[in-house]
C-alpha cells in the first residue's frame, strides 16, 4: 500500500463539505458526549439511501441525528425513517436536527427504547434499509433482527465494523473487537446475504439480502 494512503484517506473522508444542519447536529452530538458517524460515513449513507431508493428505513442508535439527517437527505420524499434510541436527550437533539433539515415530521418515527426491545416488534420483511450504530454487544442480535426485517433486495449497513482498525489484528481480544469480528463472520457466512466492507470512517459493513 502506498505511503500516501493516509493523505488520500483524509482527503476522501472530508468530501463533500457538510451543510450547516449537519454541522450543528455534530456540535450537539459532541455536547452530549456522543461520537456521530464520520463525514465520509454520512456522505456514504446519503448515497446508499438514494441509490437503494429505500421507502422504509430503520436506524438503531439515533444519537443526536447526524446519521439520520444523512439518511433522510438520500431517502425519497415519501420514505419514512424509523429511528430507535433509549436516551430521551439524544432523541430530543435528533428531532431538532430533523426539523432543521426541513424534513416533514411524518417522515421520521422516533422511538424511545432499546433496540433489543423495539426491533422484535417491527414487521417481518417490511424494510428496505437497516442502519446499526448503537451498543456493540447487541450487534449480533441486531443483525439477526435486521435480516428478518429486510425485504429481498434490502440493504443492511453496520457502522464501526472495523472497531478503530482493531478487527484485522487477531491478537486484539477486546470485547467490542471480538463482537465486531463475530458480526463480520456471521454476515460473510450467511448465504442469504451479499456483503462488502468499506473502510470508510471506522468501517462500514454493507450487506444486501438476496
Ligand atoms: C454512536 S451514538 C449514535 C450516533 C448516531 N448514529 C449519529 O451518527 O448521530 C450511539 C447511540 O446508541 C444509543 N444506544 C445505546 N444503547 C442502545 C440500545 N440498547 N438500543 C438503541 N440505541 C442504543 C446511545 O444512546 C447513542 O445515542
Short mmCIF file of C-alpha atoms and ligand atoms in Angstrom, two decimals:
data_model
loop_
_atom_site.label_atom_id
_atom_site.label_comp_id
_atom_site.label_asym_id
_atom_site.label_seq_id
_atom_site.Cartn_x
_atom_site.Cartn_y
_atom_site.Cartn_z
CA UNK A 1 0.00 0.00 0.00
CA UNK A 2 1.35 3.45 -0.90
CA UNK A 3 2.70 5.72 1.83
CA UNK A 4 0.29 8.43 0.61
CA UNK A 5 -2.72 6.32 1.58
CA UNK A 6 -3.38 8.23 4.80
CA UNK A 7 -3.33 11.55 2.91
CA UNK A 8 -5.77 10.18 0.33
CA UNK A 9 -7.82 8.80 3.18
CA UNK A 10 -8.16 12.16 4.96
CA UNK A 11 -8.97 13.78 1.61
CA UNK A 12 -11.71 11.23 0.86
CA UNK A 13 -13.20 11.50 4.39
CA UNK A 14 -13.56 15.27 4.03
CA UNK A 15 -15.56 15.03 0.77
CA UNK A 16 -18.03 16.60 0.35
CA UNK A 17 -18.20 19.58 2.75
CA UNK A 18 -21.15 19.33 5.16
CA UNK A 19 -24.02 21.81 5.39
CA UNK A 20 -24.98 23.84 8.48
CA UNK A 21 -27.64 21.34 9.58
CA UNK A 22 -25.09 18.50 9.80
CA UNK A 23 -22.52 20.78 11.42
CA UNK A 24 -25.00 21.81 14.13
CA UNK A 25 -26.06 18.18 14.67
CA UNK A 26 -22.35 17.30 15.14
CA UNK A 27 -21.96 20.13 17.67
CA UNK A 28 -24.98 18.88 19.65
CA UNK A 29 -23.56 15.32 19.47
CA UNK A 30 -20.26 16.45 20.95
CA UNK A 31 -22.05 18.46 23.69
CA UNK A 32 -23.86 15.23 24.63
CA UNK A 33 -20.58 13.27 24.61
CA UNK A 34 -21.58 11.24 21.53
CA UNK A 35 -19.48 10.05 18.60
CA UNK A 36 -21.55 10.62 15.47
CA UNK A 37 -20.78 8.95 12.12
CA UNK A 38 -17.77 10.45 10.33
CA UNK A 39 -18.15 12.90 7.48
CA UNK A 40 -17.27 10.15 4.98
CA UNK A 41 -19.83 7.79 6.52
CA UNK A 42 -22.55 10.50 6.47
CA UNK A 43 -21.92 11.13 2.75
CA UNK A 44 -21.93 7.36 2.06
CA UNK A 45 -25.24 6.93 3.93
CA UNK A 46 -26.83 9.63 1.77
CA UNK A 47 -25.59 7.93 -1.42
CA UNK A 48 -26.70 4.45 -0.27
CA UNK A 49 -30.14 5.70 0.80
CA UNK A 50 -30.60 7.42 -2.58
CA UNK A 51 -29.18 4.54 -4.67
CA UNK A 52 -31.29 1.91 -2.87
CA UNK A 53 -34.47 4.00 -3.42
CA UNK A 54 -35.48 2.85 0.07
CA UNK A 55 -39.02 3.77 1.18
CA UNK A 56 -38.78 2.28 4.66
CA UNK A 57 -35.62 2.53 6.76
CA UNK A 58 -34.74 1.64 10.36
CA UNK A 59 -31.86 3.07 12.38
CA UNK A 60 -30.69 1.65 15.72
CA UNK A 61 -28.75 4.34 17.65
CA UNK A 62 -30.24 7.74 16.75
CA UNK A 63 -27.71 9.78 18.75
CA UNK A 64 -28.15 13.49 18.04
CA UNK A 65 -29.24 12.78 14.47
CA UNK A 66 -26.15 13.13 12.27
CA UNK A 67 -26.66 9.77 10.55
CA UNK A 68 -30.45 10.29 10.49
CA UNK A 69 -30.12 13.63 8.68
CA UNK A 70 -27.69 11.99 6.21
CA UNK A 71 -30.14 9.12 5.57
CA UNK A 72 -33.16 11.44 5.22
CA UNK A 73 -31.25 13.52 2.67
CA UNK A 74 -30.89 10.49 0.38
CA UNK A 75 -34.27 8.87 1.03
CA UNK A 76 -37.14 9.73 -1.34
CA UNK A 77 -39.75 12.38 -0.38
CA UNK A 78 -42.27 9.74 0.74
CA UNK A 79 -39.81 7.49 2.57
CA UNK A 80 -40.09 7.03 6.35
CA UNK A 81 -37.15 6.64 8.75
CA UNK A 82 -37.85 4.77 12.00
CA UNK A 83 -35.06 5.55 14.46
CA UNK A 84 -34.57 3.95 17.87
CA UNK A 85 -32.66 5.15 20.95
CA UNK A 86 -33.29 4.73 24.70
CA UNK A 87 -31.90 8.17 25.62
CA UNK A 88 -34.53 10.93 25.59
CA UNK A 89 -31.94 13.73 25.46
CA UNK A 90 -30.37 12.18 22.35
CA UNK A 91 -33.80 11.84 20.72
CA UNK A 92 -34.67 15.47 21.55
CA UNK A 93 -31.46 16.68 19.89
CA UNK A 94 -32.09 14.43 16.88
CA UNK A 95 -35.66 15.74 16.46
CA UNK A 96 -34.22 19.26 16.39
CA UNK A 97 -31.78 18.22 13.65
CA UNK A 98 -34.54 16.52 11.60
CA UNK A 99 -36.69 19.65 11.89
CA UNK A 100 -33.80 21.90 10.85
CA UNK A 101 -33.14 19.64 7.86
CA UNK A 102 -36.59 20.59 6.52
CA UNK A 103 -37.83 17.02 6.67
CA UNK A 104 -41.62 16.87 7.38
CA UNK A 105 -42.36 15.38 10.83
CA UNK A 106 -44.28 12.46 9.29
CA UNK A 107 -41.08 11.20 7.59
CA UNK A 108 -39.44 10.25 10.90
CA UNK A 109 -40.72 7.92 13.57
CA UNK A 110 -38.51 8.36 16.66
CA UNK A 111 -38.93 5.50 19.12
CA UNK A 112 -37.67 5.79 22.69
CA UNK A 113 -36.46 2.32 23.63
CA UNK A 114 -33.67 -0.22 23.34
CA UNK A 115 -33.05 -1.90 20.01
CA UNK A 116 -33.31 -5.29 21.74
CA UNK A 117 -36.92 -4.50 22.79
CA UNK A 118 -38.12 -2.49 19.79
CA UNK A 119 -36.75 -4.42 16.78
CA UNK A 120 -38.63 -7.65 17.64
CA UNK A 121 -41.90 -5.63 17.49
CA UNK A 122 -41.29 -4.45 13.90
CA UNK A 123 -42.85 -6.30 10.95
CA UNK A 124 -41.00 -9.05 9.03
CA UNK A 125 -39.72 -8.21 5.53
CA UNK A 126 -41.14 -4.67 5.66
CA UNK A 127 -37.95 -2.57 5.41
CA UNK A 128 -35.62 -1.60 2.56
CA UNK A 129 -32.70 -0.40 4.69
CA UNK A 130 -31.44 -1.03 8.25
CA UNK A 131 -28.58 1.00 9.76
CA UNK A 132 -26.93 -0.14 13.02
CA UNK A 133 -24.89 2.30 15.14
CA UNK A 134 -25.70 1.53 18.79
CA UNK A 135 -24.45 -0.64 21.72
CA UNK A 136 -21.85 -3.02 20.28
CA UNK A 137 -22.55 -6.09 22.47
CA UNK A 138 -26.01 -6.27 20.87
CA UNK A 139 -24.81 -6.08 17.25
CA UNK A 140 -25.14 -9.86 16.65
CA UNK A 141 -28.79 -9.73 17.80
CA UNK A 142 -29.42 -6.61 15.72
CA UNK A 143 -28.03 -8.36 12.63
CA UNK A 144 -30.38 -11.32 13.16
CA UNK A 145 -33.32 -8.94 13.58
CA UNK A 146 -32.23 -6.90 10.54
CA UNK A 147 -32.15 -9.96 8.30
CA UNK A 148 -35.71 -10.71 9.42
CA UNK A 149 -36.87 -7.11 8.88
CA UNK A 150 -35.34 -6.59 5.44
CA UNK A 151 -37.24 -7.21 2.22
CA UNK A 152 -35.49 -9.18 -0.50
CA UNK A 153 -33.02 -6.70 -2.05
CA UNK A 154 -32.90 -4.70 1.21
CA UNK A 155 -29.66 -3.20 2.49
CA UNK A 156 -28.03 -3.66 5.90
CA UNK A 157 -25.38 -1.11 6.97
CA UNK A 158 -23.25 -1.58 10.09
CA UNK A 159 -21.16 1.30 11.41
CA UNK A 160 -17.78 0.95 13.23
CA UNK A 161 -17.36 -2.50 11.71
CA UNK A 162 -13.54 -2.31 11.87
CA UNK A 163 -13.61 -1.12 15.51
CA UNK A 164 -10.92 1.54 15.09
CA UNK A 165 -8.67 -0.73 12.99
CA UNK A 166 -8.62 -3.45 15.67
CA UNK A 167 -10.73 -6.10 13.92
CA UNK A 168 -7.95 -7.01 11.46
CA UNK A 169 -5.47 -7.82 14.27
CA UNK A 170 -6.30 -11.29 15.69
CA UNK A 171 -4.14 -10.59 18.77
CA UNK A 172 -6.65 -7.95 19.91
CA UNK A 173 -9.32 -9.63 22.01
CA UNK A 174 -11.21 -6.61 23.47
CA UNK A 175 -14.91 -7.35 23.93
CA UNK A 176 -16.06 -4.87 21.25
CA UNK A 177 -13.46 -6.11 18.76
CA UNK A 178 -14.43 -9.74 19.32
CA UNK A 179 -18.11 -8.87 18.78
CA UNK A 180 -17.42 -6.99 15.56
CA UNK A 181 -15.22 -9.84 14.27
CA UNK A 182 -18.12 -12.20 15.04
CA UNK A 183 -20.57 -9.91 13.22
CA UNK A 184 -18.32 -9.83 10.14
CA UNK A 185 -18.12 -13.65 10.15
CA UNK A 186 -21.89 -14.03 10.67
CA UNK A 187 -22.56 -11.83 7.66
CA UNK A 188 -19.90 -13.38 5.39
CA UNK A 189 -21.17 -16.88 6.19
CA UNK A 190 -24.86 -16.03 5.69
CA UNK A 191 -25.74 -17.36 2.23
CA UNK A 192 -28.78 -15.07 2.10
CA UNK A 193 -26.50 -12.01 2.04
CA UNK A 194 -24.04 -10.42 -0.41
CA UNK A 195 -21.59 -8.33 1.62
CA UNK A 196 -18.72 -5.88 1.30
CA UNK A 197 -16.61 -3.97 3.81
CA UNK A 198 -15.89 -0.30 3.10
CA UNK A 199 -13.01 1.14 5.14
CA UNK A 200 -14.89 4.48 5.35
CA UNK A 201 -14.88 6.00 8.85
CA UNK A 202 -14.24 3.13 11.29
CA UNK A 203 -15.51 0.61 8.74
CA UNK A 204 -18.90 0.35 7.12
CA UNK A 205 -20.08 -3.22 6.57
CA UNK A 206 -22.72 -3.49 3.84
CA UNK A 207 -24.92 -6.47 3.08
CA UNK A 208 -27.78 -6.94 0.65
CA UNK A 209 -30.43 -9.57 1.33
CA UNK A 210 -30.91 -11.82 -1.72
C1 LIG B 1 -22.61 6.44 18.41
S1 LIG B 1 -24.13 7.02 19.02
C2 LIG B 1 -25.09 7.11 17.54
C3 LIG B 1 -24.69 8.23 16.66
C4 LIG B 1 -25.66 8.50 15.52
N1 LIG B 1 -25.87 7.31 14.72
C5 LIG B 1 -25.15 9.65 14.68
O1 LIG B 1 -24.38 9.41 13.74
O2 LIG B 1 -25.50 10.78 15.00
C6 LIG B 1 -24.80 5.59 19.77
C7 LIG B 1 -26.24 5.75 20.24
O3 LIG B 1 -26.72 4.45 20.59
C8 LIG B 1 -27.63 4.63 21.63
N2 LIG B 1 -27.86 3.35 22.32
C9 LIG B 1 -27.20 2.83 23.39
N3 LIG B 1 -27.75 1.66 23.73
C10 LIG B 1 -28.75 1.42 22.85
C11 LIG B 1 -29.70 0.37 22.69
N4 LIG B 1 -29.71 -0.68 23.53
N5 LIG B 1 -30.59 0.46 21.68
C12 LIG B 1 -30.59 1.53 20.83
N6 LIG B 1 -29.71 2.56 20.95
C13 LIG B 1 -28.81 2.50 21.94
C14 LIG B 1 -27.00 5.69 22.53
O4 LIG B 1 -27.95 6.31 23.37
C15 LIG B 1 -26.40 6.62 21.47
O5 LIG B 1 -27.32 7.67 21.20
#
